[in-house]
mmCIF file of N, CA and C in Angstrom:
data_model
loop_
_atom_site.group_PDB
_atom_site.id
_atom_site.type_symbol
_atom_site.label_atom_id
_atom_site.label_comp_id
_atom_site.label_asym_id
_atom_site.label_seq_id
_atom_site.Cartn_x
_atom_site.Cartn_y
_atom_site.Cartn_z
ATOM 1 N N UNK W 585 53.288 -47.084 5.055
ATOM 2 C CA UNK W 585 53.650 -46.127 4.046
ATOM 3 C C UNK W 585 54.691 -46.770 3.126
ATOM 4 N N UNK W 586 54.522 -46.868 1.494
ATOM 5 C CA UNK W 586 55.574 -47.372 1.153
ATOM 6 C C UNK W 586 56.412 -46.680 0.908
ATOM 7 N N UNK W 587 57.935 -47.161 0.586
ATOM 8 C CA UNK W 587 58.818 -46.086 0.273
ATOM 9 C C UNK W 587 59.393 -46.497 -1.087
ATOM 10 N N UNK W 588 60.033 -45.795 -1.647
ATOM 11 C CA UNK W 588 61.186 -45.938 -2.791
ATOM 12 C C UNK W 588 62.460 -45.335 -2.223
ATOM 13 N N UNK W 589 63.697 -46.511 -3.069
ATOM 14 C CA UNK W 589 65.075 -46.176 -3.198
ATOM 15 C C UNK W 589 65.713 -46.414 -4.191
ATOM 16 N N UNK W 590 66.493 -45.061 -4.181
ATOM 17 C CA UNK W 590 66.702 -44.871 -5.868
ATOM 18 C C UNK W 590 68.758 -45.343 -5.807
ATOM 19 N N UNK W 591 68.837 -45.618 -7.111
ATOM 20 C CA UNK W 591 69.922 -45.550 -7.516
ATOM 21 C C UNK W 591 70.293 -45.722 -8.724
ATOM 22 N N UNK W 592 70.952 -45.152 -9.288
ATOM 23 C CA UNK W 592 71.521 -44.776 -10.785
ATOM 24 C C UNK W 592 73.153 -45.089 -11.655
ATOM 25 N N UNK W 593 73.128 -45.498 -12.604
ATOM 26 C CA UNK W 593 74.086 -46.156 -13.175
ATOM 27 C C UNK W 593 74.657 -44.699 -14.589
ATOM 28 N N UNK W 594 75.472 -44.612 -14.847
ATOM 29 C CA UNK W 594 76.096 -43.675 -15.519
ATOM 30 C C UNK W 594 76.885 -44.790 -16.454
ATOM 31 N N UNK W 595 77.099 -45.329 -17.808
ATOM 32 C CA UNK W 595 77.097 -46.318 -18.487
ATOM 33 C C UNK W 595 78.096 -45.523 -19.781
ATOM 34 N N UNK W 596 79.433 -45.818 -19.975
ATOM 35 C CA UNK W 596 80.123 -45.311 -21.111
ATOM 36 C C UNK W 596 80.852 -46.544 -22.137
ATOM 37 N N UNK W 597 80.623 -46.254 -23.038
ATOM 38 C CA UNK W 597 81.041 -47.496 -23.656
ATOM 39 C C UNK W 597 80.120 -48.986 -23.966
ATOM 40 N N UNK W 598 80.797 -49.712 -25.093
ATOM 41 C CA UNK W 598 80.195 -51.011 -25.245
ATOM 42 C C UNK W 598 80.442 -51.564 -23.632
ATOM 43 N N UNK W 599 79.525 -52.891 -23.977
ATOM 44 C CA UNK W 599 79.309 -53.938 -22.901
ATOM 45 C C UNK W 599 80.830 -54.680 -22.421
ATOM 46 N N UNK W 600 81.664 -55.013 -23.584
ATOM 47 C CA UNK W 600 82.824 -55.899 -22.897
ATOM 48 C C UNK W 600 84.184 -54.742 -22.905
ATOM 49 N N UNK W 601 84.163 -53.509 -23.593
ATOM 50 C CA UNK W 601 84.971 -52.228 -22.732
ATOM 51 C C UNK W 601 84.821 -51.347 -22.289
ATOM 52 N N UNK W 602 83.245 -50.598 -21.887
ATOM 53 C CA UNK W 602 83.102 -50.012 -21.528
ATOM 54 C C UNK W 602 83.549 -49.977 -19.906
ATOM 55 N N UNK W 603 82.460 -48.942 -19.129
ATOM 56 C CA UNK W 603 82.654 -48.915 -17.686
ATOM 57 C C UNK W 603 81.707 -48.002 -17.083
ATOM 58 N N UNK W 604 81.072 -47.986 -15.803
ATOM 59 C CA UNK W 604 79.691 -47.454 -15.335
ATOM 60 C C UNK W 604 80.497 -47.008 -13.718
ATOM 61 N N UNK W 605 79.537 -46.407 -13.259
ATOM 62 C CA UNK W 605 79.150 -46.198 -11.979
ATOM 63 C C UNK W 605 78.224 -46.295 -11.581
ATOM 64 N N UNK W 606 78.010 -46.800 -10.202
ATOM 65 C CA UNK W 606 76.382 -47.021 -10.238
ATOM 66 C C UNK W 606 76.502 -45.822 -8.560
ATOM 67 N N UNK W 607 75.418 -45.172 -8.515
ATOM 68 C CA UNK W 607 75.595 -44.016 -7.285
ATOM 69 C C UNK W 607 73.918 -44.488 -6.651
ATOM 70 N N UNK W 608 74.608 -44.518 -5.092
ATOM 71 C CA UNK W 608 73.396 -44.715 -4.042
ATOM 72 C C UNK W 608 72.943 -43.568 -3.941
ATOM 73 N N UNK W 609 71.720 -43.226 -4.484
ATOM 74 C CA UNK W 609 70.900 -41.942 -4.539
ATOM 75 C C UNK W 609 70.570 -41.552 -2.925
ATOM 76 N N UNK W 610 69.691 -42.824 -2.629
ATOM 77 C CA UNK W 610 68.516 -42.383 -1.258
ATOM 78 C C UNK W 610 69.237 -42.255 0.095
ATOM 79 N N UNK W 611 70.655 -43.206 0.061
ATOM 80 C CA UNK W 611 71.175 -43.394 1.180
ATOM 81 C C UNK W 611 72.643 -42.589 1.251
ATOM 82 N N UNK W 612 73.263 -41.874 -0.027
ATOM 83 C CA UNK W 612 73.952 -41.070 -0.046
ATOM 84 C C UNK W 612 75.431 -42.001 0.593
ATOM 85 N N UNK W 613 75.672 -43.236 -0.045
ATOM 86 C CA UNK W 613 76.541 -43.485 0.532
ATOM 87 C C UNK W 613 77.662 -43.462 -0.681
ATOM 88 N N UNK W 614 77.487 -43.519 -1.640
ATOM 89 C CA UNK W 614 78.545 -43.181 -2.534
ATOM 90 C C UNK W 614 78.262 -43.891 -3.662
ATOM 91 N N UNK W 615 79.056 -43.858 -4.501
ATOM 92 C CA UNK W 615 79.598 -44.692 -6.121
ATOM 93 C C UNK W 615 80.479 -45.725 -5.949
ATOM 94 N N UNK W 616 79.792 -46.501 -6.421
ATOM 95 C CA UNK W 616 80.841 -47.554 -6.882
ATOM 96 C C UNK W 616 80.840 -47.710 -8.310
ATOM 97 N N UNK W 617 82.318 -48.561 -9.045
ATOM 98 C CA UNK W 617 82.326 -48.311 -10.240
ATOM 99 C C UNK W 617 81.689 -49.996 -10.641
ATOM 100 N N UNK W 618 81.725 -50.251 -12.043
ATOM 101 C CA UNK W 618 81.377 -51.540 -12.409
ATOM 102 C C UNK W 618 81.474 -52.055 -13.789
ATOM 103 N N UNK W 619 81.853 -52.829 -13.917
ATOM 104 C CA UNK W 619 82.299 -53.237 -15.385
ATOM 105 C C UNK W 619 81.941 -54.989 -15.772
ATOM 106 N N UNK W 620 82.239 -55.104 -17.077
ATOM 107 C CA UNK W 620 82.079 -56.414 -17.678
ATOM 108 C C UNK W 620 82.791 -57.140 -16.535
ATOM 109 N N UNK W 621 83.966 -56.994 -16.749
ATOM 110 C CA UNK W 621 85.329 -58.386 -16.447
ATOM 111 C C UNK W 621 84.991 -58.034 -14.417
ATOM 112 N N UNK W 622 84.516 -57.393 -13.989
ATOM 113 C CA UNK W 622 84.338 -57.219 -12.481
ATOM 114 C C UNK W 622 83.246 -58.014 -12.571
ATOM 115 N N UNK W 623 82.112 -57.891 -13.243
ATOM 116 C CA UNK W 623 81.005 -58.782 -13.312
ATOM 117 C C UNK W 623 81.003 -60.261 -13.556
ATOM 118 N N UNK W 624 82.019 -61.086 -15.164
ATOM 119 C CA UNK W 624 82.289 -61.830 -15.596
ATOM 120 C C UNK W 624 83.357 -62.333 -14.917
ATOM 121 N N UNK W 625 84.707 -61.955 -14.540
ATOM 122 C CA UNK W 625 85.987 -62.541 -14.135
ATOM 123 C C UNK W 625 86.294 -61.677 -12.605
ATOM 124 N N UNK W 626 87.032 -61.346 -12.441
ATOM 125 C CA UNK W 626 87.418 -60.996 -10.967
ATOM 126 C C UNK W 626 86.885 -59.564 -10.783
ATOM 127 N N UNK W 627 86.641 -59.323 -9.175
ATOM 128 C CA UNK W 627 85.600 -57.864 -9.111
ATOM 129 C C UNK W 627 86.689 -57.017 -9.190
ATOM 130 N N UNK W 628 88.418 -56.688 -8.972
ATOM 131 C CA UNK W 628 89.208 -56.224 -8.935
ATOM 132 C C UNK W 628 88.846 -54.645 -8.262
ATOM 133 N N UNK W 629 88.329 -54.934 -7.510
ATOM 134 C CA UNK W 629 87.590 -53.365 -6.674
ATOM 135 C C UNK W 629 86.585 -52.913 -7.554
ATOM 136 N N UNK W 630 85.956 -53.261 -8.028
ATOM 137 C CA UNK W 630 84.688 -52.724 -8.082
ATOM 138 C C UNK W 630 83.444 -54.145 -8.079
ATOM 139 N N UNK W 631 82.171 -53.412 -7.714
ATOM 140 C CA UNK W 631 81.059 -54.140 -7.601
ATOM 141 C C UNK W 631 80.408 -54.720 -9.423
ATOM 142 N N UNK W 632 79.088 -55.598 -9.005
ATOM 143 C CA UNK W 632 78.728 -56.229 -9.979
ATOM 144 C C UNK W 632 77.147 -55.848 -9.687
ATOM 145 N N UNK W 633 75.982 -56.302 -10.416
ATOM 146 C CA UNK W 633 74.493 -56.386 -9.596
ATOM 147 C C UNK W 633 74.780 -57.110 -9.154
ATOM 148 N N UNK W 634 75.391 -58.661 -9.479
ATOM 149 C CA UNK W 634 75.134 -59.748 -8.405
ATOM 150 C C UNK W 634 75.808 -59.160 -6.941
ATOM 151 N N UNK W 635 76.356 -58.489 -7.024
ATOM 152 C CA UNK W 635 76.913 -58.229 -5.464
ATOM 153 C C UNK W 635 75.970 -57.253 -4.926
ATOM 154 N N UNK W 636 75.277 -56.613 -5.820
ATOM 155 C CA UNK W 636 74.261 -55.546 -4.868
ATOM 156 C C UNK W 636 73.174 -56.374 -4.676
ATOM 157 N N UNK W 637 73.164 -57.366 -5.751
ATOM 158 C CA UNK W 637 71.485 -58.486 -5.461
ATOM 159 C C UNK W 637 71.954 -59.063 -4.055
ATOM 160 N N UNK W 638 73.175 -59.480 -3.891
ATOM 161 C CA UNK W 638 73.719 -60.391 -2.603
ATOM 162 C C UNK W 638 73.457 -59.263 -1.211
ATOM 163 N N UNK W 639 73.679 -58.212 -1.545
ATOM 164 C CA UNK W 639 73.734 -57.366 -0.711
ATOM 165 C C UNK W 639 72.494 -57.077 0.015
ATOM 166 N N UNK W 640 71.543 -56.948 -0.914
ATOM 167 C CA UNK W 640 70.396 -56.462 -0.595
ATOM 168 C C UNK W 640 69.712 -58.084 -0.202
ATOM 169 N N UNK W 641 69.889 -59.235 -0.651
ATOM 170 C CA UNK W 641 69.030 -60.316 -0.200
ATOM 171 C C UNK W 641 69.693 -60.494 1.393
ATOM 172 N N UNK W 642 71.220 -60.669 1.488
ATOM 173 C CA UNK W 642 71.294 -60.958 2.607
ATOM 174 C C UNK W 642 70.784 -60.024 4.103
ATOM 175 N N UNK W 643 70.303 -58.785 3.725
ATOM 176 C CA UNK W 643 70.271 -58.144 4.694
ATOM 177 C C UNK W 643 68.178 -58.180 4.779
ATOM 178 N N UNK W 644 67.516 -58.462 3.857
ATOM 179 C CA UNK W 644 66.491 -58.374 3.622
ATOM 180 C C UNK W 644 66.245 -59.642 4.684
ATOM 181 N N UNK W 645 66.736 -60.905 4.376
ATOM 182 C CA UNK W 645 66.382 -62.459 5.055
ATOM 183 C C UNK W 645 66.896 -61.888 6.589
ATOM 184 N N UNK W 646 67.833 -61.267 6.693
ATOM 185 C CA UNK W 646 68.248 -61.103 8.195
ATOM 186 C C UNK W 646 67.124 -60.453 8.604
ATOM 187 N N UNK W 647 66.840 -59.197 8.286
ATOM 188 C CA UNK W 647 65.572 -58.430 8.294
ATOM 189 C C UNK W 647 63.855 -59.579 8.552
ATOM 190 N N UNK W 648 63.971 -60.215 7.793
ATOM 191 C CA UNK W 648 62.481 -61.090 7.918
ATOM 192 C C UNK W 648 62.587 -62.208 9.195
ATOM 193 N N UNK W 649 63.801 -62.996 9.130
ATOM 194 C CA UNK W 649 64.228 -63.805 10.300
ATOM 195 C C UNK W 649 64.217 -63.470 11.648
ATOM 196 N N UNK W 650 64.809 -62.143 11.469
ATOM 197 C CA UNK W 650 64.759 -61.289 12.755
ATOM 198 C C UNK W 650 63.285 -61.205 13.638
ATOM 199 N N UNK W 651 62.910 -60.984 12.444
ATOM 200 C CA UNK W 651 61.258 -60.299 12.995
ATOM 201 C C UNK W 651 60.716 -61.597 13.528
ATOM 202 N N UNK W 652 60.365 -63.028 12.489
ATOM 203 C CA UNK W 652 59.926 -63.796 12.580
ATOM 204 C C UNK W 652 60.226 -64.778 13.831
ATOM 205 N N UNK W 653 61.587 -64.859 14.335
ATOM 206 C CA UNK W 653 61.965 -65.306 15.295
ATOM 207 C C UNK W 653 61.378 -64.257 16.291
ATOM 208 N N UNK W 654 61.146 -62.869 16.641
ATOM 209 C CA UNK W 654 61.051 -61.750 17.651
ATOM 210 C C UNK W 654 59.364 -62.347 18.248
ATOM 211 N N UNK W 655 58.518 -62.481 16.616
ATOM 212 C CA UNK W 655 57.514 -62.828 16.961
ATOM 213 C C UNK W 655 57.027 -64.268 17.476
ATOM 214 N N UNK W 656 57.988 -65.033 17.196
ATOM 215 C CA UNK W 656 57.575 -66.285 18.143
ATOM 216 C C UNK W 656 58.459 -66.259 19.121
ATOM 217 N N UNK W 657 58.485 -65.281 19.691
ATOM 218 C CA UNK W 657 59.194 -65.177 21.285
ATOM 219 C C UNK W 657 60.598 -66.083 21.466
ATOM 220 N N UNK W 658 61.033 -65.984 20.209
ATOM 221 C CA UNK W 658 62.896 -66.008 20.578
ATOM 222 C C UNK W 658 63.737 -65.308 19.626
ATOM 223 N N UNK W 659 63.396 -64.613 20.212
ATOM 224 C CA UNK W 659 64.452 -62.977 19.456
ATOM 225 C C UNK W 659 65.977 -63.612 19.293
ATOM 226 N N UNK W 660 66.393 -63.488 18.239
ATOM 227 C CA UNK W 660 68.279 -63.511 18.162
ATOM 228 C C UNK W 660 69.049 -62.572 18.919
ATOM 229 N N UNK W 661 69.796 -63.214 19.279
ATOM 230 C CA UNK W 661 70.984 -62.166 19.665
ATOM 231 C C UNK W 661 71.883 -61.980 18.598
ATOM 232 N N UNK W 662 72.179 -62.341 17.494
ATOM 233 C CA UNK W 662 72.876 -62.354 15.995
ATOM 234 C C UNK W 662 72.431 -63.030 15.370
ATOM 235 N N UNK W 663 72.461 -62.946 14.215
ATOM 236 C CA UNK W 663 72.251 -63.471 12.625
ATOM 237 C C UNK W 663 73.400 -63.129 12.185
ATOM 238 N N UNK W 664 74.147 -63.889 11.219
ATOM 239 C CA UNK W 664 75.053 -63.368 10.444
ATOM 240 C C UNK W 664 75.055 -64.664 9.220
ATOM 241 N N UNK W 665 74.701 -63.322 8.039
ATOM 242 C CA UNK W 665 73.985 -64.095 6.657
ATOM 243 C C UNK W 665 74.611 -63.713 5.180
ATOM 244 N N UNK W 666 75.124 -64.295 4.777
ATOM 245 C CA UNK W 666 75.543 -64.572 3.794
ATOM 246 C C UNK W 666 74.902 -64.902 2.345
ATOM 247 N N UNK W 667 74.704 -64.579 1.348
ATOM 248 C CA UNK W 667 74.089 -64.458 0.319
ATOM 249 C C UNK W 667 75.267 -65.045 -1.349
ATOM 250 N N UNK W 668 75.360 -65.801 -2.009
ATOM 251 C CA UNK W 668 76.394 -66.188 -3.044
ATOM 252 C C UNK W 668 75.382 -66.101 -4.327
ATOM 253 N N UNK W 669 75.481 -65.329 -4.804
ATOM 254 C CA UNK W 669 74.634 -64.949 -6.096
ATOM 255 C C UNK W 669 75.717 -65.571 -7.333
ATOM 256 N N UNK W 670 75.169 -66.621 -8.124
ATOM 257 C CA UNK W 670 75.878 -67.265 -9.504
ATOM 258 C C UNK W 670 75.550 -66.369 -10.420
ATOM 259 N N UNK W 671 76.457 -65.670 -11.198
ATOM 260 C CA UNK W 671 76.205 -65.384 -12.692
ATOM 261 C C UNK W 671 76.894 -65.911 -13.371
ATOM 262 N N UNK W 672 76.229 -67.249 -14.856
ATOM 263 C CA UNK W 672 77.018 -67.720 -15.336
ATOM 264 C C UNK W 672 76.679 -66.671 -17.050
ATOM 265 N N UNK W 673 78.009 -66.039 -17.455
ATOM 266 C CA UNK W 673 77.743 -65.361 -18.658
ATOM 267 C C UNK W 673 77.129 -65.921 -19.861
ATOM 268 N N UNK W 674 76.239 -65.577 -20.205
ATOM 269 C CA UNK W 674 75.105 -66.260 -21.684
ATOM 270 C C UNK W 674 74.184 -66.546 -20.851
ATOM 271 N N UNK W 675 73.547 -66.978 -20.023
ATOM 272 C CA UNK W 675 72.783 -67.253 -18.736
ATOM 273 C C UNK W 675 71.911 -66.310 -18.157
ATOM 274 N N UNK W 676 72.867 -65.945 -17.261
ATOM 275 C CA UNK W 676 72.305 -65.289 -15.779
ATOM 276 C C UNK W 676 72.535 -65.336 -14.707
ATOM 277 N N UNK W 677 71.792 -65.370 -13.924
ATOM 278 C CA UNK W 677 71.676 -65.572 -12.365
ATOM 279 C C UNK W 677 71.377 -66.964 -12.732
ATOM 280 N N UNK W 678 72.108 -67.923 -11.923
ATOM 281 C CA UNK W 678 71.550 -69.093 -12.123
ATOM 282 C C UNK W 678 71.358 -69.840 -10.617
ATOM 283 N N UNK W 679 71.590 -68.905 -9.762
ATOM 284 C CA UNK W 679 71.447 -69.302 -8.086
ATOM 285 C C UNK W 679 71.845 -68.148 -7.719
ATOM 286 N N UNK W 680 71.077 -68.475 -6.261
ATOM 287 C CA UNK W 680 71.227 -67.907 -4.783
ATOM 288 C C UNK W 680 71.256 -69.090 -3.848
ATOM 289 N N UNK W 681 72.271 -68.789 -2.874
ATOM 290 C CA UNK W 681 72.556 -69.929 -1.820
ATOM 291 C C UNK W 681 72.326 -69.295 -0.536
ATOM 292 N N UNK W 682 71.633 -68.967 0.250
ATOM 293 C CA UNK W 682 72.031 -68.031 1.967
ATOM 294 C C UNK W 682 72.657 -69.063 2.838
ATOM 295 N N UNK W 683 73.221 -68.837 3.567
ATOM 296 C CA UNK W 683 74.021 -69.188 4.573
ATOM 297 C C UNK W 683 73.651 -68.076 5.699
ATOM 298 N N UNK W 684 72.968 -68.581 6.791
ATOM 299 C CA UNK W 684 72.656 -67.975 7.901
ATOM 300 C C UNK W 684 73.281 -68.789 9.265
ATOM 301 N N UNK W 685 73.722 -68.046 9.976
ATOM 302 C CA UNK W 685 74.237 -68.916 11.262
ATOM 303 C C UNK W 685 73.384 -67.863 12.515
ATOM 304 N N UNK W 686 73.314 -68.175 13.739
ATOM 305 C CA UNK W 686 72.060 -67.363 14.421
ATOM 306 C C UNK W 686 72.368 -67.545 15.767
ATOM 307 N N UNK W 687 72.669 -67.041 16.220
ATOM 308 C CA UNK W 687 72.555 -67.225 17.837
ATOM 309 C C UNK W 687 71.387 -66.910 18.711
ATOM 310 N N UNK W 688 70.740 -67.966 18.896
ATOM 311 C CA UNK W 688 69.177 -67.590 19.725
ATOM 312 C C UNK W 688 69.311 -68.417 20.781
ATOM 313 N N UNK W 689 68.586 -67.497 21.907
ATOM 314 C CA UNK W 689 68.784 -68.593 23.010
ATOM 315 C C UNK W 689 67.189 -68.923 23.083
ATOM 316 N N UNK W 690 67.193 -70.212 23.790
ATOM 317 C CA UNK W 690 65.885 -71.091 23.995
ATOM 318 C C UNK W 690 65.208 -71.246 22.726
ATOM 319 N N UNK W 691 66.303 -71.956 21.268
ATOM 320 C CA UNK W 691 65.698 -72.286 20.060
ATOM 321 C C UNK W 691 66.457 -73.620 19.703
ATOM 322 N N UNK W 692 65.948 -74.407 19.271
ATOM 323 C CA UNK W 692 66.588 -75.734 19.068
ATOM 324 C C UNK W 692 67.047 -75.378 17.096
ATOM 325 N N UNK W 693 68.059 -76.515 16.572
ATOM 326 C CA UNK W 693 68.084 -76.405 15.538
ATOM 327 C C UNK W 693 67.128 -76.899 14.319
ATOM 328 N N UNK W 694 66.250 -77.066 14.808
ATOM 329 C CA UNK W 694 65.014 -77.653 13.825
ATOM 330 C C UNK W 694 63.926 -76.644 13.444
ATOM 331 N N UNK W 695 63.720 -75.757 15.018
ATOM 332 C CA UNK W 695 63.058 -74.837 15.171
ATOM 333 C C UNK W 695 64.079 -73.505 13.993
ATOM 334 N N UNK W 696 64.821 -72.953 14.015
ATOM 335 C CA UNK W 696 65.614 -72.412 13.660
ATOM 336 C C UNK W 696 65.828 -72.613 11.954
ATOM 337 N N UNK W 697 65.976 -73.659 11.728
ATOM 338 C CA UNK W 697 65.814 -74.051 10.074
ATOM 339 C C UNK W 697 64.519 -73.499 9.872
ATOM 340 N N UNK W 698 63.681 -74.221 10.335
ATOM 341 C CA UNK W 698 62.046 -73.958 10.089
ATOM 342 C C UNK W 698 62.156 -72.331 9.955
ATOM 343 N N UNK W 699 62.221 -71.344 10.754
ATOM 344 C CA UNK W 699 62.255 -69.971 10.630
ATOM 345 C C UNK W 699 63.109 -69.523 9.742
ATOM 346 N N UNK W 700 64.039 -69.953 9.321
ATOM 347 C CA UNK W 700 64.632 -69.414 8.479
ATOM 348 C C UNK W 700 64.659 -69.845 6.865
ATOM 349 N N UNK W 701 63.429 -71.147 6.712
ATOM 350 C CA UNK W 701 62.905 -71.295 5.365
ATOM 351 C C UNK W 701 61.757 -70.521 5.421
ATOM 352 N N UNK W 702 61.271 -70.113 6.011
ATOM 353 C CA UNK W 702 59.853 -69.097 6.343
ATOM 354 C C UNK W 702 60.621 -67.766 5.730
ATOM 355 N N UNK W 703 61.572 -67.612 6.519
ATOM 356 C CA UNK W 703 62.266 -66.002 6.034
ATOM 357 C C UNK W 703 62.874 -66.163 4.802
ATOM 358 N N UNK W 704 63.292 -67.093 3.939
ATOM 359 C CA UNK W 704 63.644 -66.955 3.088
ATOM 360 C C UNK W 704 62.748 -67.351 2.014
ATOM 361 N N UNK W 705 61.377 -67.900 1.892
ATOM 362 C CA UNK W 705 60.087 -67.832 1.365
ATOM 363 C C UNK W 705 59.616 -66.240 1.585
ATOM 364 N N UNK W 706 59.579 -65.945 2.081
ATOM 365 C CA UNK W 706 58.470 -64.619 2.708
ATOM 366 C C UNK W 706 59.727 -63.352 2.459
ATOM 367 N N UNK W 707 60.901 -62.953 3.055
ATOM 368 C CA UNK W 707 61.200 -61.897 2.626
ATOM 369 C C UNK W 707 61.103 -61.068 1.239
ATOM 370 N N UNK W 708 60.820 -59.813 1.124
ATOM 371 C CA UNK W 708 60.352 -59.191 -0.055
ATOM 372 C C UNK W 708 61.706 -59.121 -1.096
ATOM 373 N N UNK W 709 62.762 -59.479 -0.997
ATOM 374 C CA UNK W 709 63.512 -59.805 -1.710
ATOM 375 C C UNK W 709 63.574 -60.900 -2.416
ATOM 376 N N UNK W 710 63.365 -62.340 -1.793
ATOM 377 C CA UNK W 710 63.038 -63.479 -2.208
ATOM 378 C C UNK W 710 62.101 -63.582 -2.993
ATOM 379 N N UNK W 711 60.976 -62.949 -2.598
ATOM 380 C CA UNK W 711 59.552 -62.751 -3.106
ATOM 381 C C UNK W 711 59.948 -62.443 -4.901
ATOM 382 N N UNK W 712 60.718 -61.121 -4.674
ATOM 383 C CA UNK W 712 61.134 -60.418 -6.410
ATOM 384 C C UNK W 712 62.114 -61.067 -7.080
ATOM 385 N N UNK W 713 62.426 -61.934 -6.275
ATOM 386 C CA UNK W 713 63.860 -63.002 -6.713
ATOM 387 C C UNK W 713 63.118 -64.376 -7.314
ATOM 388 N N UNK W 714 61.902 -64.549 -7.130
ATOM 389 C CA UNK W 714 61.584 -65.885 -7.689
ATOM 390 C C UNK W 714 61.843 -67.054 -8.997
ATOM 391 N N UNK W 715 61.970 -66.183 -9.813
ATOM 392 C CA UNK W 715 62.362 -66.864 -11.401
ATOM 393 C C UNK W 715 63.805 -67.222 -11.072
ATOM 394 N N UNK W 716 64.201 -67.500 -9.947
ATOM 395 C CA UNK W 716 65.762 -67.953 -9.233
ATOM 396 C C UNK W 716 65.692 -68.870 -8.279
ATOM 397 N N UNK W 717 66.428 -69.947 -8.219
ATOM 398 C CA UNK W 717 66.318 -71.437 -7.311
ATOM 399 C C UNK W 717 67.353 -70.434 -6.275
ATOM 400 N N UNK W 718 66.462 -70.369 -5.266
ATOM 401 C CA UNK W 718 67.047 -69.981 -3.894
ATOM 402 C C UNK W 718 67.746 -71.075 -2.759
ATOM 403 N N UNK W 719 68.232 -71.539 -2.194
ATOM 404 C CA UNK W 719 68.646 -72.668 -1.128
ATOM 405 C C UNK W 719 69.095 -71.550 -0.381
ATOM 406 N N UNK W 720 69.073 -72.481 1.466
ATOM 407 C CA UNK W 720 69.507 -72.453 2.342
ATOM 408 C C UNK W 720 70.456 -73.285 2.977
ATOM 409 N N UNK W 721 71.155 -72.618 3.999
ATOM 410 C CA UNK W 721 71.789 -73.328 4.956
ATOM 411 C C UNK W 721 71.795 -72.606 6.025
ATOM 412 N N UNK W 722 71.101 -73.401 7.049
ATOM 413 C CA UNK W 722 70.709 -72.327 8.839
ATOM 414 C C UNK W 722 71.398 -73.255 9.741
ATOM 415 N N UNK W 723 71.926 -72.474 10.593
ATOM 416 C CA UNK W 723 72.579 -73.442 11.670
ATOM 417 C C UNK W 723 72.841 -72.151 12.787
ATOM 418 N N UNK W 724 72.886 -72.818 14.106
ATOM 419 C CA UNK W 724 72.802 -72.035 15.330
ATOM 420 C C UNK W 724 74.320 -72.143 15.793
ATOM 421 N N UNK W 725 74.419 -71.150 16.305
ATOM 422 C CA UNK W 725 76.013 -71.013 16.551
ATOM 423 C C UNK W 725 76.269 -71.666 17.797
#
């Protein structure tokens, strides 16, 4: 069954003084606010997309890794994944880097890279992320 998740941005003002909120519709977890200079220069408490793109890739690759390791019969006991989304202003997104570290027992570190360029090819985040040079770094704890 597929699903949708919504979320919505409330937008006042030009681009370099204005200021937004963006509100988690589906999951009801709240607002965060968001602005140019949080986006461009320091987040100073509030979020950016690149931090919700980071957000949502790193938990998506944990999500695909998970599985992918479950199904070749060495389930993790942790993942813990990290996502660094570049926005350079006039640009874009000009990278994604993951950083995954994994604790699996009865997996060597070769085996482990291998699954986790699989999960980061194949997760449906990566997938919608393509027009973006993705890299890894996997290592077993």
């Amino acid at each position: 069954m597929a699903t949708t998740r919504t979320a919505h941005t409330v937008w006042e003002g030009n681009l370099l003084a204005g200021s937004g909120n963006v509100t988690f519709d589906s999951s009801g977890i709240g607002t965060q606010p968001v602005s140019w200079p949080s986006r461009a220069e320091e987040a100073n408490g509030k979020t950016s997309p690149e931090e919700l793109i980071a957000a949502a890739h790193s938990s998506c690759f944990s999500m695909a890794l998970s599985h992918g390791l479950a199904g070749a019969g060495t389930p993790p006991t942790r993942l813990e994944t990290k996502a660094d989304v570049t926005f350079q202003p006039g640009e874009g997104i000009t990278g994604i880097h993951l950083t995954v570290r994994g604790e699996v027992p009865g997996l060597d570190a070769d085996a482990f890279a291998s699954a986790a360029e699989d999960a980061k090819k194949n997760c449906p985040v990566s997938q919608a992320l393509t027009g973006t040079t993705i890299t890894l770094t996997a290592e077993l704890a």
